[in-house]
Short mmCIF file of C-alpha atoms in Angstrom, two decimals:
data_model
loop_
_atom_site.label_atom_id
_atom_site.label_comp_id
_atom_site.label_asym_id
_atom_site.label_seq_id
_atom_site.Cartn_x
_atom_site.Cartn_y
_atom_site.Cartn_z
CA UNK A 22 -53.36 -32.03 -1.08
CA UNK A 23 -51.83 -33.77 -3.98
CA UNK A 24 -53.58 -35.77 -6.25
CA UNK A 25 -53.03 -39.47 -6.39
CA UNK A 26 -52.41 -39.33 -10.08
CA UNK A 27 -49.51 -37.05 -9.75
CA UNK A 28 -48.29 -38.93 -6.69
CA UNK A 29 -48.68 -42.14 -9.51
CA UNK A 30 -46.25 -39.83 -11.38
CA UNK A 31 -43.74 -39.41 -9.17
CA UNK A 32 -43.41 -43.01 -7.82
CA UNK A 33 -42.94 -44.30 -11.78
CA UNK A 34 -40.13 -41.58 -11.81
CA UNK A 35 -38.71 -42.75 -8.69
CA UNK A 36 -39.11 -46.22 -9.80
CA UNK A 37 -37.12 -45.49 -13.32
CA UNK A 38 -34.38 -44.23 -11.30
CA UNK A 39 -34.09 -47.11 -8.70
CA UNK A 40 -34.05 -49.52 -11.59
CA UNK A 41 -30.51 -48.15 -13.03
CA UNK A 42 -28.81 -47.36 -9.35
CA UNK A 43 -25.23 -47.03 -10.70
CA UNK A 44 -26.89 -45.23 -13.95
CA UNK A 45 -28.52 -42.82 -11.65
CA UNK A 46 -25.14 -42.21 -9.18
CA UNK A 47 -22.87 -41.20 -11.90
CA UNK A 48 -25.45 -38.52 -13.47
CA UNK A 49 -25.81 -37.67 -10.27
CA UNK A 50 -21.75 -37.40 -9.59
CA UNK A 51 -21.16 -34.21 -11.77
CA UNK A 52 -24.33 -32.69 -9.32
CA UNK A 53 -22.66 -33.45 -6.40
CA UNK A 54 -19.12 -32.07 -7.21
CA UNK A 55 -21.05 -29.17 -8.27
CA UNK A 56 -22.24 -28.03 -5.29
CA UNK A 57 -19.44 -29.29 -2.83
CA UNK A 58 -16.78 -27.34 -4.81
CA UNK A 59 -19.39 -24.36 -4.45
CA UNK A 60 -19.73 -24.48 -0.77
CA UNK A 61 -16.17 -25.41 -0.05
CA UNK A 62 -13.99 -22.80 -2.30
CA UNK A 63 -16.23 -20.18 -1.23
CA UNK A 64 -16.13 -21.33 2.46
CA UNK A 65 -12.06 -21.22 2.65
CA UNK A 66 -11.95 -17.89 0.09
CA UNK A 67 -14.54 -16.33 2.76
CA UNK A 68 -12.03 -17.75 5.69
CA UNK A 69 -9.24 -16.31 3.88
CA UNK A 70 -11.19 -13.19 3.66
CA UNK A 71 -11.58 -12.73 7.47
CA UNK A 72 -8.37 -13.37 8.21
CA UNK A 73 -6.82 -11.19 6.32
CA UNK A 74 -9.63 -8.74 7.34
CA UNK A 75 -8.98 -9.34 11.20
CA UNK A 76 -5.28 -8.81 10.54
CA UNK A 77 -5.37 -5.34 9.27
CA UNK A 78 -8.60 -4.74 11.68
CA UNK A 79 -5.68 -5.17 14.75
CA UNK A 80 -3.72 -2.51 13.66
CA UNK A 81 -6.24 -0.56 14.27
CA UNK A 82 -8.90 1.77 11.84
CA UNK A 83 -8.07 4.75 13.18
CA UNK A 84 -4.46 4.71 12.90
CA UNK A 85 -1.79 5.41 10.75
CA UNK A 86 1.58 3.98 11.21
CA UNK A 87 5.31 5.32 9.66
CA UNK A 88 8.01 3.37 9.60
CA UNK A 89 11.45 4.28 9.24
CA UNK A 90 12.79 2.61 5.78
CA UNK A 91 16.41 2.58 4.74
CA UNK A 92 16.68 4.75 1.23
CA UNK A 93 18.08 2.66 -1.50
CA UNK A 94 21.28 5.07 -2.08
CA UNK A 95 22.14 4.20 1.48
CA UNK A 96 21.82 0.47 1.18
CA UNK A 97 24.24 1.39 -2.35
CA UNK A 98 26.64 3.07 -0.36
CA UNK A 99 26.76 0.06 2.37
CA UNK A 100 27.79 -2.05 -0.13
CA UNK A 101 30.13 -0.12 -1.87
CA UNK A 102 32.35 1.21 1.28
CA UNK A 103 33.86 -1.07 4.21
CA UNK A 104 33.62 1.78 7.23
CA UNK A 105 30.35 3.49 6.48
CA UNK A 106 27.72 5.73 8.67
CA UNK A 107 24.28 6.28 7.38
CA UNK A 108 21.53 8.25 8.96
CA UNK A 109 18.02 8.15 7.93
CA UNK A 110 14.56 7.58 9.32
CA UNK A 111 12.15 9.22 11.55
CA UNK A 112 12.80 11.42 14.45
CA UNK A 113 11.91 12.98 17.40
CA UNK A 114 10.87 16.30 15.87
CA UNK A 115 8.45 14.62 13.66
CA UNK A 116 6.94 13.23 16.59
CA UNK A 117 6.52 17.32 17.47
CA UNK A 118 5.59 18.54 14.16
CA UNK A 119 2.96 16.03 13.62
CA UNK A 120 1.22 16.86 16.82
CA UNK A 121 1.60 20.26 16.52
CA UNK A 122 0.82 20.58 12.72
CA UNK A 123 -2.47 18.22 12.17
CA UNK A 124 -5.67 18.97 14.98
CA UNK A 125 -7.01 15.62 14.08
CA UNK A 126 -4.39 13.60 15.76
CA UNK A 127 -5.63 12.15 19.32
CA UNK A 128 -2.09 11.03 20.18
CA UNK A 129 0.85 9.75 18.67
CA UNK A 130 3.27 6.84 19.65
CA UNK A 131 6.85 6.66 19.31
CA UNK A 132 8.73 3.28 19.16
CA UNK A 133 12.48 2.19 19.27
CA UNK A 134 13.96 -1.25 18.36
CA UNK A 135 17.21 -2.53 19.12
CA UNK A 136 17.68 -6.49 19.08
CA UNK A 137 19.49 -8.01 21.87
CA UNK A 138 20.36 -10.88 23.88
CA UNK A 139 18.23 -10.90 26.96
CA UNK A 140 19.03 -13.24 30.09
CA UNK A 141 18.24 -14.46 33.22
CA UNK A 142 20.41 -16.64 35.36
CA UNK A 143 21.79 -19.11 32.56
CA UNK A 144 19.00 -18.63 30.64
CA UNK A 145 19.27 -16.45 27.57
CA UNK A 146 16.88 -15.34 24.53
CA UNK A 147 17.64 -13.14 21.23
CA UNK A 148 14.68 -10.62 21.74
CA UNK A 149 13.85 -6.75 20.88
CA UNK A 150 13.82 -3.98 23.23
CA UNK A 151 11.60 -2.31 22.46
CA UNK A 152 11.37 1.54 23.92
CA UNK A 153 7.75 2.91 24.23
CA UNK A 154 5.66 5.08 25.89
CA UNK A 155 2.77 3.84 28.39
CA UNK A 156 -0.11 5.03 25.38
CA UNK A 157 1.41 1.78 23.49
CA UNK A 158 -1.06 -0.29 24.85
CA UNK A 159 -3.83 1.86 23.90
CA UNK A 160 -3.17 1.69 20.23
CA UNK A 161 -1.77 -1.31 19.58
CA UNK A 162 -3.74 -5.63 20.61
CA UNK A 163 -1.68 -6.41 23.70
CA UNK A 164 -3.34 -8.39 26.27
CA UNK A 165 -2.18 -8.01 30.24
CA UNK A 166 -1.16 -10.95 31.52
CA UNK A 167 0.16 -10.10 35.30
CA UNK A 168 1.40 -7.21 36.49
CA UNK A 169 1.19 -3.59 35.01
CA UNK A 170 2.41 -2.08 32.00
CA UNK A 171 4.93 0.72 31.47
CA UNK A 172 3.80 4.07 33.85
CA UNK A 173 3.84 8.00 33.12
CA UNK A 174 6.04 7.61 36.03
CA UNK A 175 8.80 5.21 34.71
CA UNK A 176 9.14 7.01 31.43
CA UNK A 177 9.68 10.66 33.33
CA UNK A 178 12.11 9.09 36.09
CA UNK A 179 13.80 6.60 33.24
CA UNK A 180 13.62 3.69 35.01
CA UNK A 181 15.11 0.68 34.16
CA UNK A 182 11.80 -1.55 34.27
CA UNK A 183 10.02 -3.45 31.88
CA UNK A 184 7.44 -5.37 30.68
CA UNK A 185 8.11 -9.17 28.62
CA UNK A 186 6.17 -10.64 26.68
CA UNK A 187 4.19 -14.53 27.81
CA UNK A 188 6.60 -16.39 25.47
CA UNK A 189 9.70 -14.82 26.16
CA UNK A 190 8.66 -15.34 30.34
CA UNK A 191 8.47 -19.04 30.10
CA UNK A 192 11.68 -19.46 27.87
CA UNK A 193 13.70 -17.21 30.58
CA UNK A 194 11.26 -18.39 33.84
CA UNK A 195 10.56 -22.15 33.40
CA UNK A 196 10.57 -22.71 37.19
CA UNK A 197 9.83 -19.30 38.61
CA UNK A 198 7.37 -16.17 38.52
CA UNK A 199 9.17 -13.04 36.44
CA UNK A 200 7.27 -10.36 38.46
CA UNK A 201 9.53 -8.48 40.69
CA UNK A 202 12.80 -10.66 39.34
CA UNK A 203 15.64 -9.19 36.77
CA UNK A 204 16.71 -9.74 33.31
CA UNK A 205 20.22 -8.03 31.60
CA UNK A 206 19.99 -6.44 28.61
CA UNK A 207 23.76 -5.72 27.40
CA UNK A 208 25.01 -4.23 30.79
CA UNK A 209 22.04 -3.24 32.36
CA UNK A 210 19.20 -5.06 34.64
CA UNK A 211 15.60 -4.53 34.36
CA UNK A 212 13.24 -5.49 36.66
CA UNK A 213 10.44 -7.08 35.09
CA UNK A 214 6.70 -5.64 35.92
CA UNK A 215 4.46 -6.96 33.91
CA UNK A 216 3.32 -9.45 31.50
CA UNK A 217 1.85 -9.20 28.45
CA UNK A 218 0.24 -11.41 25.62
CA UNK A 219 0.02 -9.93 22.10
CA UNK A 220 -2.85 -10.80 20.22
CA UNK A 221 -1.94 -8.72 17.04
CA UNK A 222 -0.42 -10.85 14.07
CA UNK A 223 2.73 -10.77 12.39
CA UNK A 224 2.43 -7.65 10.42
CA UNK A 225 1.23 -5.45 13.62
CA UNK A 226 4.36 -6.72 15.68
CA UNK A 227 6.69 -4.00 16.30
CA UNK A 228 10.33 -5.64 14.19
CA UNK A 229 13.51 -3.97 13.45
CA UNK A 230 14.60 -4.10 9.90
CA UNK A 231 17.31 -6.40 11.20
CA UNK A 232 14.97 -9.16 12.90
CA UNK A 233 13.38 -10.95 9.52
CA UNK A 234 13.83 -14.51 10.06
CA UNK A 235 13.51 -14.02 14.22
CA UNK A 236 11.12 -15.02 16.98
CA UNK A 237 9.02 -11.88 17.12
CA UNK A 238 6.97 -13.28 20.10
CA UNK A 239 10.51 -12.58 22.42
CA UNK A 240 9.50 -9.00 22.95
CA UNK A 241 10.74 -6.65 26.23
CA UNK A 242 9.12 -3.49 26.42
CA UNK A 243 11.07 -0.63 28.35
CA UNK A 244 10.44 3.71 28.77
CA UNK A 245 11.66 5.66 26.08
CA UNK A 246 13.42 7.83 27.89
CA UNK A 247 15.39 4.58 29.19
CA UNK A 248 16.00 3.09 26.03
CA UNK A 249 17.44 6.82 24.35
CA UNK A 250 19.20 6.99 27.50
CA UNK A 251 20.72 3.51 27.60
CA UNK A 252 21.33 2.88 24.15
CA UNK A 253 21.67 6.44 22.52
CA UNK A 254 20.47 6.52 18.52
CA UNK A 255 23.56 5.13 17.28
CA UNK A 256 24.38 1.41 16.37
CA UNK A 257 26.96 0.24 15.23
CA UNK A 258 28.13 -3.12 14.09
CA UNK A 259 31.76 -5.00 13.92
CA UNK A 260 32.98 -7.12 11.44
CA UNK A 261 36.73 -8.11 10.77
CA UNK A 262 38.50 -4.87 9.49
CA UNK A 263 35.36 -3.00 8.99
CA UNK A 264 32.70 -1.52 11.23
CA UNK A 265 29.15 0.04 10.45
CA UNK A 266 26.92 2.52 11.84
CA UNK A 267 23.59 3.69 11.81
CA UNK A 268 21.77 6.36 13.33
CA UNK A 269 18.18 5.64 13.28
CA UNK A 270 16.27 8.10 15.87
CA UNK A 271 12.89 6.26 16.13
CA UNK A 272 12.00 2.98 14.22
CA UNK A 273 7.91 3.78 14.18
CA UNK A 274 5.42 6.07 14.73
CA UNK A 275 2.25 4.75 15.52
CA UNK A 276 -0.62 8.21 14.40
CA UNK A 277 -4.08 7.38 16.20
CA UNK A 278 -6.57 10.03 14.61
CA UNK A 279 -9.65 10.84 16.37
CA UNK A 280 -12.06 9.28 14.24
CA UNK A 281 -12.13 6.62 10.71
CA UNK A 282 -13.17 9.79 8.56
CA UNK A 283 -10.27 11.95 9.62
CA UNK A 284 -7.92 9.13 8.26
CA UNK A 285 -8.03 9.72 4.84
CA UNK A 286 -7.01 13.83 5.36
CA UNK A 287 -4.71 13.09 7.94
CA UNK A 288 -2.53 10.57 5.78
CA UNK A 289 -2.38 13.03 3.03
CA UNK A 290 -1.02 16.01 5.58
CA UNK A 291 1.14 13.29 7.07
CA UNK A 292 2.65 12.78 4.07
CA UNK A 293 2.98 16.61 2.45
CA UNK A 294 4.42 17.26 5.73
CA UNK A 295 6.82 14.27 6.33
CA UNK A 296 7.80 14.88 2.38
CA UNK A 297 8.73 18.71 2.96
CA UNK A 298 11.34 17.70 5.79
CA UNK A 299 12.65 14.29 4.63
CA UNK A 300 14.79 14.93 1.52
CA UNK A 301 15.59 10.76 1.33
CA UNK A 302 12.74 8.43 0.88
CA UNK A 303 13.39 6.94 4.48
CA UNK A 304 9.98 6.22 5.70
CA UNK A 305 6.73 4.42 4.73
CA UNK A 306 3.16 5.16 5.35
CA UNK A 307 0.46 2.37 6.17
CA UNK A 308 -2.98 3.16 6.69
CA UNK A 309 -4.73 -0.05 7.57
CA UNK A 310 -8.39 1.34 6.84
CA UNK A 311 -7.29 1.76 3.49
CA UNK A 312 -6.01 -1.97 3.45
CA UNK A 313 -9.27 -2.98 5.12
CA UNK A 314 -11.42 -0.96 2.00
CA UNK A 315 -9.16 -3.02 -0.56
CA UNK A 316 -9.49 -6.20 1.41
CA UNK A 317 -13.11 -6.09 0.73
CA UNK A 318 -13.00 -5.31 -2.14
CA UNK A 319 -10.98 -7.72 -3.07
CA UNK A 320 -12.83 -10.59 -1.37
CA UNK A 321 -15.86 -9.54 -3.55
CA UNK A 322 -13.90 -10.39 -6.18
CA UNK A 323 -12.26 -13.16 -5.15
CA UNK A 324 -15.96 -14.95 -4.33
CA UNK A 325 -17.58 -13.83 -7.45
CA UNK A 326 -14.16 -15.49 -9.03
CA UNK A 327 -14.81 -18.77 -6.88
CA UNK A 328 -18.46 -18.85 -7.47
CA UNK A 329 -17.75 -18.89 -11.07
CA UNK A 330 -15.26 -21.24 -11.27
CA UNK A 331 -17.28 -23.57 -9.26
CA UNK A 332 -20.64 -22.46 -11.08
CA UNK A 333 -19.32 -24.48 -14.41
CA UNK A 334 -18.68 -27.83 -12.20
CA UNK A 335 -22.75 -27.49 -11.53
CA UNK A 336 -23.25 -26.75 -15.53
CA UNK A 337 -21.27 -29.70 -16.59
CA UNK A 338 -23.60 -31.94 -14.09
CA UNK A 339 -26.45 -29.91 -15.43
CA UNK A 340 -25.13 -31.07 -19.59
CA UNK A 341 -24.57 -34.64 -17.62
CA UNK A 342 -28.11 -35.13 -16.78
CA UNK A 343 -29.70 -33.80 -19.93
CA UNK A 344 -27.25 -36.39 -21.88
CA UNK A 345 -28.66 -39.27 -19.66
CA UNK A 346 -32.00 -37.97 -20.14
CA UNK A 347 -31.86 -37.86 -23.54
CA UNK A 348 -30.51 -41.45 -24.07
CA UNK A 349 -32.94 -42.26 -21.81
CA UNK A 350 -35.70 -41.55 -23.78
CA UNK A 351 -34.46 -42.91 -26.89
CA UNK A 352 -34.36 -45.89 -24.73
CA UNK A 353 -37.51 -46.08 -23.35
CA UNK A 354 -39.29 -45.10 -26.50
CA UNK A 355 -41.68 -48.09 -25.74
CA UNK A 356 -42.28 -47.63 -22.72
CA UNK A 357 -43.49 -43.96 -23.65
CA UNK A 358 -45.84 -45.63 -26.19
CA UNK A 359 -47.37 -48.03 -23.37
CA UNK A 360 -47.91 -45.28 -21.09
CA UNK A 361 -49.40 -43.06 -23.93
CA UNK A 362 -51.57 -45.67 -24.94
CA UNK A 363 -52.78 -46.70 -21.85
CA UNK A 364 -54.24 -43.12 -21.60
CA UNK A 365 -51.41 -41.01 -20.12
CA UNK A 366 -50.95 -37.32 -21.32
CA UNK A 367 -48.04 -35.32 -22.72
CA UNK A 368 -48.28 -33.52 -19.59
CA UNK A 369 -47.65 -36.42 -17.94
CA UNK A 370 -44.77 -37.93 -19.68
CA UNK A 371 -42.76 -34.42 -19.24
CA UNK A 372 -43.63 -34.34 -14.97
CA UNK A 373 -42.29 -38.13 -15.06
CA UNK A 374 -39.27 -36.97 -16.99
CA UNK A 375 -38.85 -33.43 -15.03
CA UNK A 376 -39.34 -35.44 -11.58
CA UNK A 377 -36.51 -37.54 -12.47
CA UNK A 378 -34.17 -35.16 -13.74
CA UNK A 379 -34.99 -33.36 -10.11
CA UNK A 380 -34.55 -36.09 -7.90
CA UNK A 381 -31.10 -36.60 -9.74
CA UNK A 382 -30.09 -32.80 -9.19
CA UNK A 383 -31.68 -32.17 -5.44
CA UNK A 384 -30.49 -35.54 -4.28
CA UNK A 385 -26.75 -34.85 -5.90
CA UNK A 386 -27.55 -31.10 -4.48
CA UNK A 387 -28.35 -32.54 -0.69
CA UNK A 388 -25.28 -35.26 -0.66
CA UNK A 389 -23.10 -32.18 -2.16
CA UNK A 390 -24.07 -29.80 0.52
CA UNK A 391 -22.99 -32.57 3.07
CA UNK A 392 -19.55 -32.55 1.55
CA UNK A 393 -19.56 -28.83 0.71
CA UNK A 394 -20.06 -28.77 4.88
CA UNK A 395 -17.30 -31.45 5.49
CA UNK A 396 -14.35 -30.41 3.16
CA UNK A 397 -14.17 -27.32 4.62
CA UNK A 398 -13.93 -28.57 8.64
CA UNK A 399 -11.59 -31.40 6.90
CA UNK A 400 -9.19 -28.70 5.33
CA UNK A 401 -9.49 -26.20 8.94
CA UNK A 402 -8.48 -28.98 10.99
CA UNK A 403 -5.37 -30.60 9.05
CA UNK A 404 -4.05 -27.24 8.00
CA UNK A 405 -5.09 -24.83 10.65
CA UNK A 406 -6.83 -22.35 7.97
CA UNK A 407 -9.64 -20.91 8.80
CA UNK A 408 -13.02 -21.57 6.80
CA UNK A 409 -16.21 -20.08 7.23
CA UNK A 410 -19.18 -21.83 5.78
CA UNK A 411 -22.00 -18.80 4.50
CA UNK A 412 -25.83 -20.16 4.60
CA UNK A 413 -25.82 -18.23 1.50
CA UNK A 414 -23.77 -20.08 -0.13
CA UNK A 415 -24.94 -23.37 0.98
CA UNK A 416 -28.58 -22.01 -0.32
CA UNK A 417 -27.28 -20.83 -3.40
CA UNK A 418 -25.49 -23.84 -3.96
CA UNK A 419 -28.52 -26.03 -3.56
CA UNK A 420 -30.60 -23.99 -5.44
CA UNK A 421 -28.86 -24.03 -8.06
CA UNK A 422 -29.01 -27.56 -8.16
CA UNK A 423 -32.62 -27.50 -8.06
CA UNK A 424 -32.47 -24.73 -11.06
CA UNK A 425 -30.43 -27.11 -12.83
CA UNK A 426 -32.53 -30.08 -12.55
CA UNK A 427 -35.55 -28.06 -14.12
CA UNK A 428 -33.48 -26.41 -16.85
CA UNK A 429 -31.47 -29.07 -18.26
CA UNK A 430 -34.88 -31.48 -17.51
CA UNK A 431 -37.24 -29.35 -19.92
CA UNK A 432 -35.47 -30.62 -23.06
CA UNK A 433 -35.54 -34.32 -22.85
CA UNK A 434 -38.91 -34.16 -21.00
CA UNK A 435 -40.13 -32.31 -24.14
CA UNK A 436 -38.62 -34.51 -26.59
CA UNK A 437 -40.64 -37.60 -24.66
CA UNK A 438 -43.55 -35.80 -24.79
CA UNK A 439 -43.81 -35.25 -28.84
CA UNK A 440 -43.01 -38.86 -29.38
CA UNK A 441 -46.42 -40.80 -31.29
CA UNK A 442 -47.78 -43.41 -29.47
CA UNK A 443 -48.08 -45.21 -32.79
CA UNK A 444 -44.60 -44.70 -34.20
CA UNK A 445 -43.56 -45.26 -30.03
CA UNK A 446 -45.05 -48.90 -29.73
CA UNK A 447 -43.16 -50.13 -33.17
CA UNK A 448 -40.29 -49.18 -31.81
CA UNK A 449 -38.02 -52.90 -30.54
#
């Protein structure tokens, strides 16, 4: 239980405060900026964190993706000549060598891309075809809406099936179901078997080097076999007086390993071995658990960083309520020599002081955790980025408030407490 005389002590602190309200609300101000610029930097850095996190997480920890890359001395020569043919990129031999070479490997996937025009009826979308095998959907965040996805079957046979994505269904079938109906691609129909929803982000998308700028939600997946059949490994594009072509055998490879360790080995045989049989520099290597490693390290960083910067808003308040303190006591010098006449101890002129400089902090520290809490929901729901409020940091926030109260407190309570009575009750 406490004792009535320190209870005494706290109400005359209490008291002090109450009798300067607006006094009291703008020492506690710096406090309460403090600890809501605490809570809410690190709550969107931490939401910023994730997302990035859950980004590279999608394209999978176990895989390793290549991507065909146009070398630089054939974008030179592109711009140089009218009538040009370049060809570059990965092909169907690596896809051999790779599984042949490296034990590791569970399976690999090949992709094509080609960007077309894709109808139905009157209805038409710009889209990629995309050529796959049916193990896509076992590396790669595509959801099953309806239907089935691409067979064993339809990629031995060829057939001229596919599978569209949700968006690109309900800008070609507004009024219809797409199961067992038709869409044209260039000359030839497709009859559409499934339905798909891709849950991967931007990055993880399969795009053509040719489709920046483009919906990448307009997707139409078809058998390899049908797409090297029905659109062969050259393109070529015409312009007035001038045409260009480029033969580009497979766009991506898509490398799942058969475990996270085996990653880090298997990129660097990927690469010695890619290396040794591409002379140009006409592919790229991405290894998302090595982008998840750096992501977290970098989010340490980037919260240690925050903390910091929003660590000196809390010292400021913490200099802001030692400066009030401080004039307060020159200002209540007789009040001091009352008390300390009346029979009250040093000890209990610095717990009168230290109470009020810790109201000040914990009740700047409580109203700035509220507003640490709400600036963060505020800023998710007017610009759709994700936050993620920590109970660490609210309790670290707070606490530090607390700490700050006590540390910047000790000083002017100090100072009170060495004042003379004598010299204290002379003072006007």
């Amino acid at each position: 239980m406490l004792s009535s005389h320190f209870l005494n002590t706290v109400q005359l602190a209490v008291k002090s405060l109450l009798m300067h309200k607006l006094r009291s609300g703008l020492t506690m101000l710096g406090i309460i900026f403090g600890v809501c610029s605490v809570i809410a930097m690190l709550a969107i850095g931490e939401g910023a964190s994730y997302e990035a996190q859950e980004r590279i997480k999608r394209l999978g920890s176990e895989n390793i993706i290549i991507n065909s890359v146009k070398p630089p001395e054939d974008n030179k020569q592109t711009s140089q000549q009218r009538n040009w043919s370049v060809e570059y990129g990965l092909t169907y031999k690596d896809v051999t060598r790779i599984q042949d070479t490296i034990p590791s490997i569970e399976r690999v996937v090949p992709l094509r891309i080609i960007r077309e025009n894709i109808r139905f009826d009157r209805n038409q979308e710009s889209g990629q075809v995309i050529g796959t095998l049916p193990s896509y959907r076992e590396v790669q965040s595509i959801d099953l809406v309806a239907g089935r996805f691409l067979s064993p079957t339809d990629e031995l046979n060829k057939r001229t099936v596919c599978v569209i994505t949700h968006n690109l269904a309900r800008q070609l079938f507004p009024y219809q179901d797409p199961l067992e109906s038709t869409v044209r691609v260039d000359d030839t129909y497709y009859q559409v078997i499934g339905i798909v929803n891709e849950t991967g982000t931007a990055e993880q998308r399969p795009q053509g080097q040719e489709s920046e700028g483009q919906a990448i939600d307009n997707n139409i997946y078809i058998p390899l076999s049908a797409a090297r059949t029905r659109f062969g490994e050259t393109l070529i594009t015409r312009t007035s007086g001038s045409f260009n072509s480029e033969r580009v055998e497979l766009h991506r490879l898509i490398i799942k390993m058969k475990d996270s360790p085996s990653v880090i080995v298997g990129e660097a045989q990927i690469q010695h071995l890619m290396n040794h049989f591409h002379e140009k520099n006409d592919f790229e290597l991405i290894v998302p658990l090595q982008l998840l490693r750096e992501a977290e390290a970098t989010k340490k960083m980037f919260n240690i960083v925050l903390g910091s910067i929003a660590a000196i808003s809390l010292l400021v308040g913490g200099i802001g309520i030692m400066n009030i303190m401080l004039a307060t006591v020159t200002e209540r010098t007789r009040e001091i020599g009352i008390r300390r006449a009346l029979g009250a101890t040093r000890k209990d002129i610095i717990t009168q002081f230290l109470i009020e400089t810790i109201v000040l902090s914990v009740g700047g520290g409580i109203i700035g955790v509220i507003l640490g809490i709400i600036v963060p929901i505020a800023v998710e729901f007017f610009t759709e980025m994700q936050t993620i409020i920590t109970p660490w940091s609210v309790l670290l926030a707070f606490g530090i408030s607390g700490l700050t109260g006590v540390i910047f407190g000790l000083y002017p309570a100090s100072q009170a407490a060495k004042l003379d009575p004598i010299d204290a009750l002379r003072q006007e």
